[in-house]
GROMACS .gro file of C-alpha atoms in nm:
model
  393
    1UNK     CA    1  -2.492  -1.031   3.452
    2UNK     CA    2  -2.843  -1.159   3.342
    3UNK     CA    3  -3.085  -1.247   3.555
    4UNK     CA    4  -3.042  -1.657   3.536
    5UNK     CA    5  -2.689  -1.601   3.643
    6UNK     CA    6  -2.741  -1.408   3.962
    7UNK     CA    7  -2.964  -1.627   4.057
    8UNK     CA    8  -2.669  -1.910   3.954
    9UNK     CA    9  -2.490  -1.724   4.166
   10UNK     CA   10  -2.662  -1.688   4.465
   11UNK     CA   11  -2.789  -2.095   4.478
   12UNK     CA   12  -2.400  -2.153   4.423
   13UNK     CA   13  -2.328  -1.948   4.721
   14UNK     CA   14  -2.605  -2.160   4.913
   15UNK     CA   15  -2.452  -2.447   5.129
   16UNK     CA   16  -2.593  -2.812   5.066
   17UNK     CA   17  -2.851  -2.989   5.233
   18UNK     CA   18  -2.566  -3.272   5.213
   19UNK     CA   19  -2.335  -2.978   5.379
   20UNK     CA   20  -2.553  -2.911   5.634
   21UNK     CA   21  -2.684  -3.239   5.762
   22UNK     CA   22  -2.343  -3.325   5.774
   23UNK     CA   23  -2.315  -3.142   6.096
   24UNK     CA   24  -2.609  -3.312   6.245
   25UNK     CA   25  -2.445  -3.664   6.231
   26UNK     CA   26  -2.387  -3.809   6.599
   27UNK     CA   27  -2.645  -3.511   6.748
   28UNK     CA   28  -2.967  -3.577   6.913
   29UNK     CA   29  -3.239  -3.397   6.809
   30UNK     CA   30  -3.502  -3.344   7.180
   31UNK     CA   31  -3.841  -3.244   7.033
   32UNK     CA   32  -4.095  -3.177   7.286
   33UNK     CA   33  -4.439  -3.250   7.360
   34UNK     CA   34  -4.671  -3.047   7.228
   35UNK     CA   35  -4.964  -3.114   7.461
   36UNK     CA   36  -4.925  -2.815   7.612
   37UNK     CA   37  -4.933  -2.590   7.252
   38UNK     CA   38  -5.245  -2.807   7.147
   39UNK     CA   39  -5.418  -2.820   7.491
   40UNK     CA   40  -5.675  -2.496   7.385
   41UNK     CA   41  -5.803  -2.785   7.097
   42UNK     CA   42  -5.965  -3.093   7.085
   43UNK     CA   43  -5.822  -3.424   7.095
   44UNK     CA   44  -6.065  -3.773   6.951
   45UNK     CA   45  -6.015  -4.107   6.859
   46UNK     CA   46  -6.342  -4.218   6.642
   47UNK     CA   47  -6.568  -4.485   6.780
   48UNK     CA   48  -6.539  -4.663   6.439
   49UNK     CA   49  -6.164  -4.715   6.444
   50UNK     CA   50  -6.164  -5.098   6.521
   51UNK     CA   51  -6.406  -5.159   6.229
   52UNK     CA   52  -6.239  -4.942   5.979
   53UNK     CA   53  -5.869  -5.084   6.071
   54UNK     CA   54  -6.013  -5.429   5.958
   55UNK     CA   55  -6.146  -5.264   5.621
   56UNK     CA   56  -5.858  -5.103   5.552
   57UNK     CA   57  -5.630  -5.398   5.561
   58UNK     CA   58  -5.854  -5.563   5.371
   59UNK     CA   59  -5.839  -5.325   5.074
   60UNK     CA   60  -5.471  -5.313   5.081
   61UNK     CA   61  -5.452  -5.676   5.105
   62UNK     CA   62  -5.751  -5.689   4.783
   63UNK     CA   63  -5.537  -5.427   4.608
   64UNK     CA   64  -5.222  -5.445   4.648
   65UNK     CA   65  -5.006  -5.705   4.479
   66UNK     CA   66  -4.628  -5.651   4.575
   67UNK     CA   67  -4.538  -5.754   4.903
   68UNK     CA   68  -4.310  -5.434   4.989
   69UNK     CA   69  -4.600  -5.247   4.882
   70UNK     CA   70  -4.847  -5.378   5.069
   71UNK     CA   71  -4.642  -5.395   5.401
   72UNK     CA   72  -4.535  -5.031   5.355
   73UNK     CA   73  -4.925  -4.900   5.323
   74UNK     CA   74  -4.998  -5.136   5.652
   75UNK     CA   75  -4.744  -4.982   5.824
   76UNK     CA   76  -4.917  -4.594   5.789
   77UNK     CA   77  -5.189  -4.696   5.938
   78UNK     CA   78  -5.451  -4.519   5.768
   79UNK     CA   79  -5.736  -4.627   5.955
   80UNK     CA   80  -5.527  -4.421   6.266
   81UNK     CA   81  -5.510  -4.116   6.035
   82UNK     CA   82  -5.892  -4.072   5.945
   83UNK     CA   83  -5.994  -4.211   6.298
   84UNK     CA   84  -5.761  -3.934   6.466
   85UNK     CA   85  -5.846  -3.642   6.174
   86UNK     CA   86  -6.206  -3.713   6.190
   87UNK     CA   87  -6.353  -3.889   6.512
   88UNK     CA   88  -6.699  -3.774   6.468
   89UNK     CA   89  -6.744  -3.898   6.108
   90UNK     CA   90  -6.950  -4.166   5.995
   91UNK     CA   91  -6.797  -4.512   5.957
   92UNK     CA   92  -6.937  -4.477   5.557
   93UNK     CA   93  -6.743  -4.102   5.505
   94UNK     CA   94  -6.416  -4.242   5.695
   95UNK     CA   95  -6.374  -4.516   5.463
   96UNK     CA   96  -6.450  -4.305   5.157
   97UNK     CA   97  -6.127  -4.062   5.322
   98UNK     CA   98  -5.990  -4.375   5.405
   99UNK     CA   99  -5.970  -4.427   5.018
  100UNK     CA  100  -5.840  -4.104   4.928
  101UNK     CA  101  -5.556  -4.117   5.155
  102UNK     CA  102  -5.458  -4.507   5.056
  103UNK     CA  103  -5.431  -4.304   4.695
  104UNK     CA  104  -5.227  -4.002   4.809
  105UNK     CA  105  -4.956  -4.248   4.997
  106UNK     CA  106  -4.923  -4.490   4.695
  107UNK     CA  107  -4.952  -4.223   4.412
  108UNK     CA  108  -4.632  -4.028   4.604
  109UNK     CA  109  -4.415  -4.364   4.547
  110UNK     CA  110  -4.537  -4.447   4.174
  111UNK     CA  111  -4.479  -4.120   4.072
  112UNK     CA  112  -4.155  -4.099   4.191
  113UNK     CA  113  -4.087  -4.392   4.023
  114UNK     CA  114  -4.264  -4.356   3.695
  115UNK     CA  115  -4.162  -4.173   3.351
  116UNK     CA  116  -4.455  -4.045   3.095
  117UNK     CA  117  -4.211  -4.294   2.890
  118UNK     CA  118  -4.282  -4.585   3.099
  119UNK     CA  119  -4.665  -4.527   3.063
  120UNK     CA  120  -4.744  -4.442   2.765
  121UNK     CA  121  -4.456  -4.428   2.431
  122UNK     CA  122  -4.677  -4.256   2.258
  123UNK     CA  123  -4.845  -3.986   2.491
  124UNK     CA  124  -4.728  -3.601   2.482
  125UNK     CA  125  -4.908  -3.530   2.795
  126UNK     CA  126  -4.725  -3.548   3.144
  127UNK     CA  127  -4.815  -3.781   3.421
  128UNK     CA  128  -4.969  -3.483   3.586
  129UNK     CA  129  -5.147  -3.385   3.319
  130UNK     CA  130  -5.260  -3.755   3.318
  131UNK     CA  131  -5.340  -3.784   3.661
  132UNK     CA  132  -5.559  -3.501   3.581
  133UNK     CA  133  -5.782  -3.604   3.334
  134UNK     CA  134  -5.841  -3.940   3.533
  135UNK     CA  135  -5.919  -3.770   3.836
  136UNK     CA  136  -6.171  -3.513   3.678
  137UNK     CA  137  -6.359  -3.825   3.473
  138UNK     CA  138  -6.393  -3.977   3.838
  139UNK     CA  139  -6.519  -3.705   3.956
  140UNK     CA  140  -6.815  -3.609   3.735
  141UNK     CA  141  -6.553  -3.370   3.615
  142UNK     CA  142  -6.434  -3.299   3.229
  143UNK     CA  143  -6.241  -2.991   3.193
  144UNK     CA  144  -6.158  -2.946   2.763
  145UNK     CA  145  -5.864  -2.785   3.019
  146UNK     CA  146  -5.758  -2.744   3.388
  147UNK     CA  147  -5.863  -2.449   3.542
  148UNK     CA  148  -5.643  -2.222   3.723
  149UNK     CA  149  -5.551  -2.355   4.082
  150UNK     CA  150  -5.757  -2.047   4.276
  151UNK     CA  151  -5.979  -1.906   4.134
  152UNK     CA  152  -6.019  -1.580   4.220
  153UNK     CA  153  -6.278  -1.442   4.421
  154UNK     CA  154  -6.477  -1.276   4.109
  155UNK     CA  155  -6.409  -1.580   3.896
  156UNK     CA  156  -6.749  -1.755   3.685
  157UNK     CA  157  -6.952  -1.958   3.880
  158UNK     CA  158  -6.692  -2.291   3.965
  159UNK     CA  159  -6.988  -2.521   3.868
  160UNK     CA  160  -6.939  -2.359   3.487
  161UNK     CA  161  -6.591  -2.514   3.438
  162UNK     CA  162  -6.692  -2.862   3.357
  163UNK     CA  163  -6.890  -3.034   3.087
  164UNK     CA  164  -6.943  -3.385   3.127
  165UNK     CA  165  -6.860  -3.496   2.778
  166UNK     CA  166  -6.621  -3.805   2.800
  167UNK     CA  167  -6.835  -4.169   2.783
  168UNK     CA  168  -6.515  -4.311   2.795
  169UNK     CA  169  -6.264  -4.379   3.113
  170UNK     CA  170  -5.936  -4.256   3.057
  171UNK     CA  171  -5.634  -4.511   3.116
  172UNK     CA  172  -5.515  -4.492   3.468
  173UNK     CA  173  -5.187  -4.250   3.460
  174UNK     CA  174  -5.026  -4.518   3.736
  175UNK     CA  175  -5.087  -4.872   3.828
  176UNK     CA  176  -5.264  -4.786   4.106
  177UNK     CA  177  -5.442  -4.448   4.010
  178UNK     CA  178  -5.728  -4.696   4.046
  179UNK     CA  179  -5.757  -4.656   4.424
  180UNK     CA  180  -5.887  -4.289   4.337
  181UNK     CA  181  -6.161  -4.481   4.212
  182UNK     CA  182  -6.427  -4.556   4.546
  183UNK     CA  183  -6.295  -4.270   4.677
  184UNK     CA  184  -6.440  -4.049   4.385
  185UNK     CA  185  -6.764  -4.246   4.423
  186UNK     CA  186  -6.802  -4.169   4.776
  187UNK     CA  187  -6.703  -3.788   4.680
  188UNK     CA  188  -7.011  -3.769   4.388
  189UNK     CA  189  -7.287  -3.915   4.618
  190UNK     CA  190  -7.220  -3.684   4.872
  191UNK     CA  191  -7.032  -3.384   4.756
  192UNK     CA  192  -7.210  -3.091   4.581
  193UNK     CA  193  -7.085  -3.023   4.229
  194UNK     CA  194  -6.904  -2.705   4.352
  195UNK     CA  195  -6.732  -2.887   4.635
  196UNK     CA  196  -6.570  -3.115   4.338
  197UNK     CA  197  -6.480  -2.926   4.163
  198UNK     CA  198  -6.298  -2.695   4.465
  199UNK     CA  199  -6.140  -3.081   4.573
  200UNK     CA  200  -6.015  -3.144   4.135
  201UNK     CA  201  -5.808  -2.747   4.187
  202UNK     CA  202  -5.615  -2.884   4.492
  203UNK     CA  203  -5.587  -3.181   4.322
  204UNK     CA  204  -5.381  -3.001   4.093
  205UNK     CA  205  -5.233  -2.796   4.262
  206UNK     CA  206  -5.095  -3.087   4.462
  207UNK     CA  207  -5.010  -3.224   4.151
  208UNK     CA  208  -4.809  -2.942   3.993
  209UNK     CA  209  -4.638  -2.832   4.339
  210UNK     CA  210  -4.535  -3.177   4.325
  211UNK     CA  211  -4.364  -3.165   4.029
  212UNK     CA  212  -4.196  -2.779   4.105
  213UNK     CA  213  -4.037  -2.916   4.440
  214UNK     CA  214  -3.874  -3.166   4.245
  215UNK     CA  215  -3.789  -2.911   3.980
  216UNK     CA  216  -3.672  -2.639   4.266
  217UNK     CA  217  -3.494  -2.900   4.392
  218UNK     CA  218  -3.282  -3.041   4.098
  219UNK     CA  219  -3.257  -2.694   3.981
  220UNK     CA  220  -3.063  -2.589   4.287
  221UNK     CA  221  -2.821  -2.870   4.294
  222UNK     CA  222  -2.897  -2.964   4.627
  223UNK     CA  223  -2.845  -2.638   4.762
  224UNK     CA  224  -3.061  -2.541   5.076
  225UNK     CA  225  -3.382  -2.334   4.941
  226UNK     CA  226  -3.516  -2.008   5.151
  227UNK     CA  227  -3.807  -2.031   5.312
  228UNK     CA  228  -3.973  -1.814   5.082
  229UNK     CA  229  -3.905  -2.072   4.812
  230UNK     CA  230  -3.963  -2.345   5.015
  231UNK     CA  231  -4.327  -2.293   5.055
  232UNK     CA  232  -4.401  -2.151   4.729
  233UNK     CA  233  -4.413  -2.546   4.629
  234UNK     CA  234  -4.456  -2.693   4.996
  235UNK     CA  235  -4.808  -2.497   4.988
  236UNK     CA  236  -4.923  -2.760   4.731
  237UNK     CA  237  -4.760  -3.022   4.865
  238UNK     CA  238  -4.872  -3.079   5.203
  239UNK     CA  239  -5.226  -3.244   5.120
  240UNK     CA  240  -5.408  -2.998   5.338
  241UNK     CA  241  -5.586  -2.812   5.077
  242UNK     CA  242  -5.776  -3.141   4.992
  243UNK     CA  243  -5.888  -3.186   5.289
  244UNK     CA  244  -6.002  -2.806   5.344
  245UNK     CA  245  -6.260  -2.867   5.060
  246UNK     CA  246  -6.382  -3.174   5.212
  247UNK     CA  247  -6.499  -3.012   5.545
  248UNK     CA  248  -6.838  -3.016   5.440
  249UNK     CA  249  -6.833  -3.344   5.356
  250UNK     CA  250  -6.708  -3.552   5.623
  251UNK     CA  251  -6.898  -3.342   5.890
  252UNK     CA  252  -7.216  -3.337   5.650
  253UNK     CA  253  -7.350  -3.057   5.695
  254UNK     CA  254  -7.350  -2.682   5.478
  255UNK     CA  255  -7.161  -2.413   5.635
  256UNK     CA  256  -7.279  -2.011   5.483
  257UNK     CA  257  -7.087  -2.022   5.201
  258UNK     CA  258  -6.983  -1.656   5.211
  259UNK     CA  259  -6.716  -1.802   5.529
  260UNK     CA  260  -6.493  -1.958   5.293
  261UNK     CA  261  -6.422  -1.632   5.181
  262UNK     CA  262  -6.305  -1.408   5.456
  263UNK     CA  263  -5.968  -1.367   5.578
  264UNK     CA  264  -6.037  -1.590   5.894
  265UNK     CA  265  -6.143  -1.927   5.707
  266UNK     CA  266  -5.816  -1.894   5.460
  267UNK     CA  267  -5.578  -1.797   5.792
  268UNK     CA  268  -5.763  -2.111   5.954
  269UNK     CA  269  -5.643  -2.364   5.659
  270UNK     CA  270  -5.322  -2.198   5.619
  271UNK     CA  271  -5.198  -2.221   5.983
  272UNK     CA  272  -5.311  -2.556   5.971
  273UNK     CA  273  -5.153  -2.661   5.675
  274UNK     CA  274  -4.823  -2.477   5.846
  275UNK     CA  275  -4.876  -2.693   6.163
  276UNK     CA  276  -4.857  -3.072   5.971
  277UNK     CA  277  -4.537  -2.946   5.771
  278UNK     CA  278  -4.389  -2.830   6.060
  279UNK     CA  279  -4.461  -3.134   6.250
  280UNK     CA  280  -4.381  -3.351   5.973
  281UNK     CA  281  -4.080  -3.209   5.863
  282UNK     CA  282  -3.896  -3.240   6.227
  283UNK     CA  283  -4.013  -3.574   6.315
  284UNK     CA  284  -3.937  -3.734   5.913
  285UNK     CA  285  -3.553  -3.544   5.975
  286UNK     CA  286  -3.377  -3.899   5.993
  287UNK     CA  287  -3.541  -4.018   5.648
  288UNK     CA  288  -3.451  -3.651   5.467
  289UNK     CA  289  -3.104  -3.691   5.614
  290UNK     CA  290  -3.075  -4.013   5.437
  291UNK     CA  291  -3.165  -3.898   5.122
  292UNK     CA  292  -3.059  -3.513   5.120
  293UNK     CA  293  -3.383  -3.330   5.111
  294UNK     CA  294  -3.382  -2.970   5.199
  295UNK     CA  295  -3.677  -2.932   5.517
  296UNK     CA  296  -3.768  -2.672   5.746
  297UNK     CA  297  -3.497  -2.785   5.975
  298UNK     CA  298  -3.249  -2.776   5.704
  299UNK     CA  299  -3.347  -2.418   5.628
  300UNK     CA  300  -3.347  -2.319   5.971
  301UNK     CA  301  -2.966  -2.392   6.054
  302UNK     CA  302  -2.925  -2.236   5.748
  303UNK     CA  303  -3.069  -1.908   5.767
  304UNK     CA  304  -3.263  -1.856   6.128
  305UNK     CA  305  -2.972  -1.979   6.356
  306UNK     CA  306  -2.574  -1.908   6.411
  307UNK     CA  307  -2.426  -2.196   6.309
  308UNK     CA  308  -2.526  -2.536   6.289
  309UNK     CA  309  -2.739  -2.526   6.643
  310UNK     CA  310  -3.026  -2.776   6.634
  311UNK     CA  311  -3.156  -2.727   6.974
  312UNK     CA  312  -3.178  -2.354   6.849
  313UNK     CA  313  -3.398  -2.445   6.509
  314UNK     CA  314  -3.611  -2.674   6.688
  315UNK     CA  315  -3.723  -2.371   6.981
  316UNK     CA  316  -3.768  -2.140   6.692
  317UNK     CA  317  -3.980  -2.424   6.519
  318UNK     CA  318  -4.168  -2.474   6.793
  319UNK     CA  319  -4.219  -2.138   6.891
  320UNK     CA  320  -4.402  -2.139   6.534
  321UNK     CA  321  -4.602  -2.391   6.616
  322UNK     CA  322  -4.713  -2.210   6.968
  323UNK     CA  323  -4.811  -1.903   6.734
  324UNK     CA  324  -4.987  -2.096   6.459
  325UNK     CA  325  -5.197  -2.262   6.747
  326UNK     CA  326  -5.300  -1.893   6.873
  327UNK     CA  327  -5.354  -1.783   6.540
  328UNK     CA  328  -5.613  -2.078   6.496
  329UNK     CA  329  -5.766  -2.054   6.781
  330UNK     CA  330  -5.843  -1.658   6.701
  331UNK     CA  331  -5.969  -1.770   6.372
  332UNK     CA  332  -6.225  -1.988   6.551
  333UNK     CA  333  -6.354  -1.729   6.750
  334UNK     CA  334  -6.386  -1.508   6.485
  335UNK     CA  335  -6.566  -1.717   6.279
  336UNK     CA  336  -6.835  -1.813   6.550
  337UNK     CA  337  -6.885  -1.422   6.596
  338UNK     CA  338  -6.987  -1.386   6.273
  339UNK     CA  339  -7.278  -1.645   6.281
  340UNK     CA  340  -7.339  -1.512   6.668
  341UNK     CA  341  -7.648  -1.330   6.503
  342UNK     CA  342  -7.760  -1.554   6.294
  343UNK     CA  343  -8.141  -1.617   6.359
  344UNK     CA  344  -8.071  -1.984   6.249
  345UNK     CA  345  -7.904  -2.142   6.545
  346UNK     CA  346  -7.829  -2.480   6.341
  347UNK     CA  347  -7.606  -2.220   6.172
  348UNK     CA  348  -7.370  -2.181   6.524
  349UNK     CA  349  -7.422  -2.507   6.579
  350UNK     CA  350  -7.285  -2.629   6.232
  351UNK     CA  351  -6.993  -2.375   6.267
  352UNK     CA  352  -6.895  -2.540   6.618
  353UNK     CA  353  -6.905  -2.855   6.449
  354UNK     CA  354  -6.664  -2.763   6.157
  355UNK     CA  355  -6.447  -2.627   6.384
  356UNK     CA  356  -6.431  -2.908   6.562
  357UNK     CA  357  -6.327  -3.109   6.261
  358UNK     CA  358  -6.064  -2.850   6.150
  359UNK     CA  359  -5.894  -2.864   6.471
  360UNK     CA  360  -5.910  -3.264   6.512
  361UNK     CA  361  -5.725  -3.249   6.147
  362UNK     CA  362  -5.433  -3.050   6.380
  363UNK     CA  363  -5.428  -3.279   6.701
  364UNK     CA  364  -5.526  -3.575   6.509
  365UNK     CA  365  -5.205  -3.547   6.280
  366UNK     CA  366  -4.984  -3.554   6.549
  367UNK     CA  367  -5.110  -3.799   6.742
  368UNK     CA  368  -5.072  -4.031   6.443
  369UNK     CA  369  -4.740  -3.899   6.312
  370UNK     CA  370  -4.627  -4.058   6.694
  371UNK     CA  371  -4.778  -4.315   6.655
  372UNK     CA  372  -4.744  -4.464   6.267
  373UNK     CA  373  -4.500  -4.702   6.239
  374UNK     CA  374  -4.440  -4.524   5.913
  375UNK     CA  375  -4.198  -4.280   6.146
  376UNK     CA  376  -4.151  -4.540   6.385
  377UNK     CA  377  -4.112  -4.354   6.694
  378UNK     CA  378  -4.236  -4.569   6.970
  379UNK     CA  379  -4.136  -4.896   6.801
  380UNK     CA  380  -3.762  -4.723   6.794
  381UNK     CA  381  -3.783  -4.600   7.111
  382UNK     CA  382  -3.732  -4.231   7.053
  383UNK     CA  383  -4.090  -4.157   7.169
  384UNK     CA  384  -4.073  -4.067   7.588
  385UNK     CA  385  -4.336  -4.142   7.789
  386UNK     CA  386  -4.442  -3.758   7.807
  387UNK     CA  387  -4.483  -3.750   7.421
  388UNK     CA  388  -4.094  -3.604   7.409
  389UNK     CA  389  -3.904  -3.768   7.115
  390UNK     CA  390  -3.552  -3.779   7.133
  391UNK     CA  391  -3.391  -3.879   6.792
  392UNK     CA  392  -3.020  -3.996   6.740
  393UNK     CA  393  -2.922  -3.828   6.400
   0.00000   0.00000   0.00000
């Protein structure tokens, strides 16, 4: 048997997603508060909040045409997001973020909606690809072609990849891959060149990831992936690797640059960036139901519990959760030990205050994924007034 048909073979012997949400119909799914888990970490709300709610609105009421379109941004609450990620930020370097996210929400719906053919009859290029080039123009970026998504440690100077050489603005890939636009200004007054260029590689990686989930996805005929597969493409499309390059920026200040290398700084992103999926994936469960999409609690019943036994997934979930949160938390201290020493002590001090701004991104996120009408758990009523959710499935 070749190699394409074992592996036909074992998605065919793979239940649903359809299968196994079946199950879950007329179940409640008790997720509990994780105040406790997050307690070692700090919690914020940013001082600017009030004022950047009212710009927000504004832009999505300046920029937004369609009706549906602009009541579904209102309804995420952005200003929440980068007030909760990022209390200590200025009110200027929140609504640059603020700008970046409005961009990531919208671009998600057009591009699920979109075909190169709709855009662009004569174009050989994907949207991706697309996306790309207008991002990197924005930027202060012109790759003749992307560079890899991680570069490797030994890898040319990142600075070295680009040549400004286009005078002219690409077309926008998407209506609104113009909202990139003041966020990209905000990102070239006060990012280095390096720091772009880091930001354009998650960029597309977020891009591409994008595009394999859907691929892994249609590929398996709705089949329930492994975990292993599952974050191969969820990696990219979580967001957090964005927001790991733009550290520097929205606590302004320059961390040693020889941190972002060690073990302790990647296991610090990368237990973050397992913390939102988690969260998101077990609290977004009713809209993945509706449509089918294999998450970690689909993959749970599937291949961590016997049977179909969602109180079961949700303890093992959480118990994944407790663990990243220790894992994060040794990071830290690690980190700080290494700049202990250092005869600078702006140096500890700046460290602290990344930190700080790491682990807001963690309690921020789910203090707005409980709040956002965009999950709608308080207006519902599913959210208890210990920060317990109880969901009917």
């Amino acid at each position: 048997m070749t190699l394409e048909g074992t592996m036909a073979t074992a998605a065919s012997e793979r239940p649903t997603t359809a299968q196994v949400y079946s199950n879950l119909h007329g179940l409640k799914l008790h997720f509990p508060s994780l105040r406790s888990i997050l307690s070692p970490f700090p919690t914020e709300l940013s001082p600017h909040y009030d004022r950047l709610r009212g710009i927000v609105e504004r832009n999505i009421d300046d920029r937004i045409e369609e009706p549906d379109i602009r009541a579904k941004a209102k309804k995420i609450n952005i200003a929440l997001l980068c007030a909760s990620w990022w209390p200590r930020s200025s009110l200027e370097r929140l609504e640059t973020m603020s700008w970046f996210v409005f961009w990531i929400f919208v671009w998600d719906d057009e591009a699920e909606e979109s075909t190169t053919q709709d855009l662009d009859l004569d174009s050989k290029t994907t949207l991706s690809e697309r996306a790309l080039r207008y991002v990197a123009f924005h930027l202060g970026l012109d790759p003749p072609s992307p560079p890899p998504c991680h570069q490797s440690d030994d890898a040319s100077d990142p600075d070295s990849l680009f040549l400004s050489s286009l005078s002219k603005e690409p077309p926008p890939p998407t209506k609104y891959s113009v909202l990139f636009k003041p966020a990209a200004e905000g990102f070239k007054q006060g990012c280095t060149l390096t720091e772009r260029t880091r930001l354009y590689s998650e960029i597309q990686l977020y891009l591409h990831s994008s595009a394999l989930e859907v691929a892994t996805y249609a590929g398996g005929n709705g089949t329930v992936p492994t975990e292993k597969e599952y974050w191969v493409y969820r990696r990219g499309t979580n967001g957090i690797g964005f927001f790991s390059c733009l550290g520097e920026f929205m606590t302004e200040l320059t961390i040693p640059q020889y941190l972002f290398q060690t073990e302790e700084m990647k296991t610090l992103w990368e237990e973050l960036a397992k913390n939102v999926v988690i969260v998101n994936d077990i609290l977004s469960l009713p809209k993945e139901m509706k449509v089918n999409w294999p998450g970690l609690v689909a993959i749970d019943l599937t291949y961590r519990t016997s049977g179909f036994n969602l109180d079961k997934a949700i303890s093992l979930l959480v118990e994944d959760l407790r663990q990243v949160s220790d894992k994060m938390e040794a990071a830290g201290a690690k980190l700080r030990e290494m700049v202990a020493q250092d005869p600078d002590p702006t140096v500890r001090e700046d460290i602290d205050k990344y930190l700080h701004s790491v682990y807001t991104i963690m309690t921020g996120h789910y203090e707005w994924t409980l709040a956002t009408e965009r999950y709608g758990l308080a207006k519902r009523g599913w959210l208890k007034s210990d920060k317990s959710v109880a969901i009917p499935l």
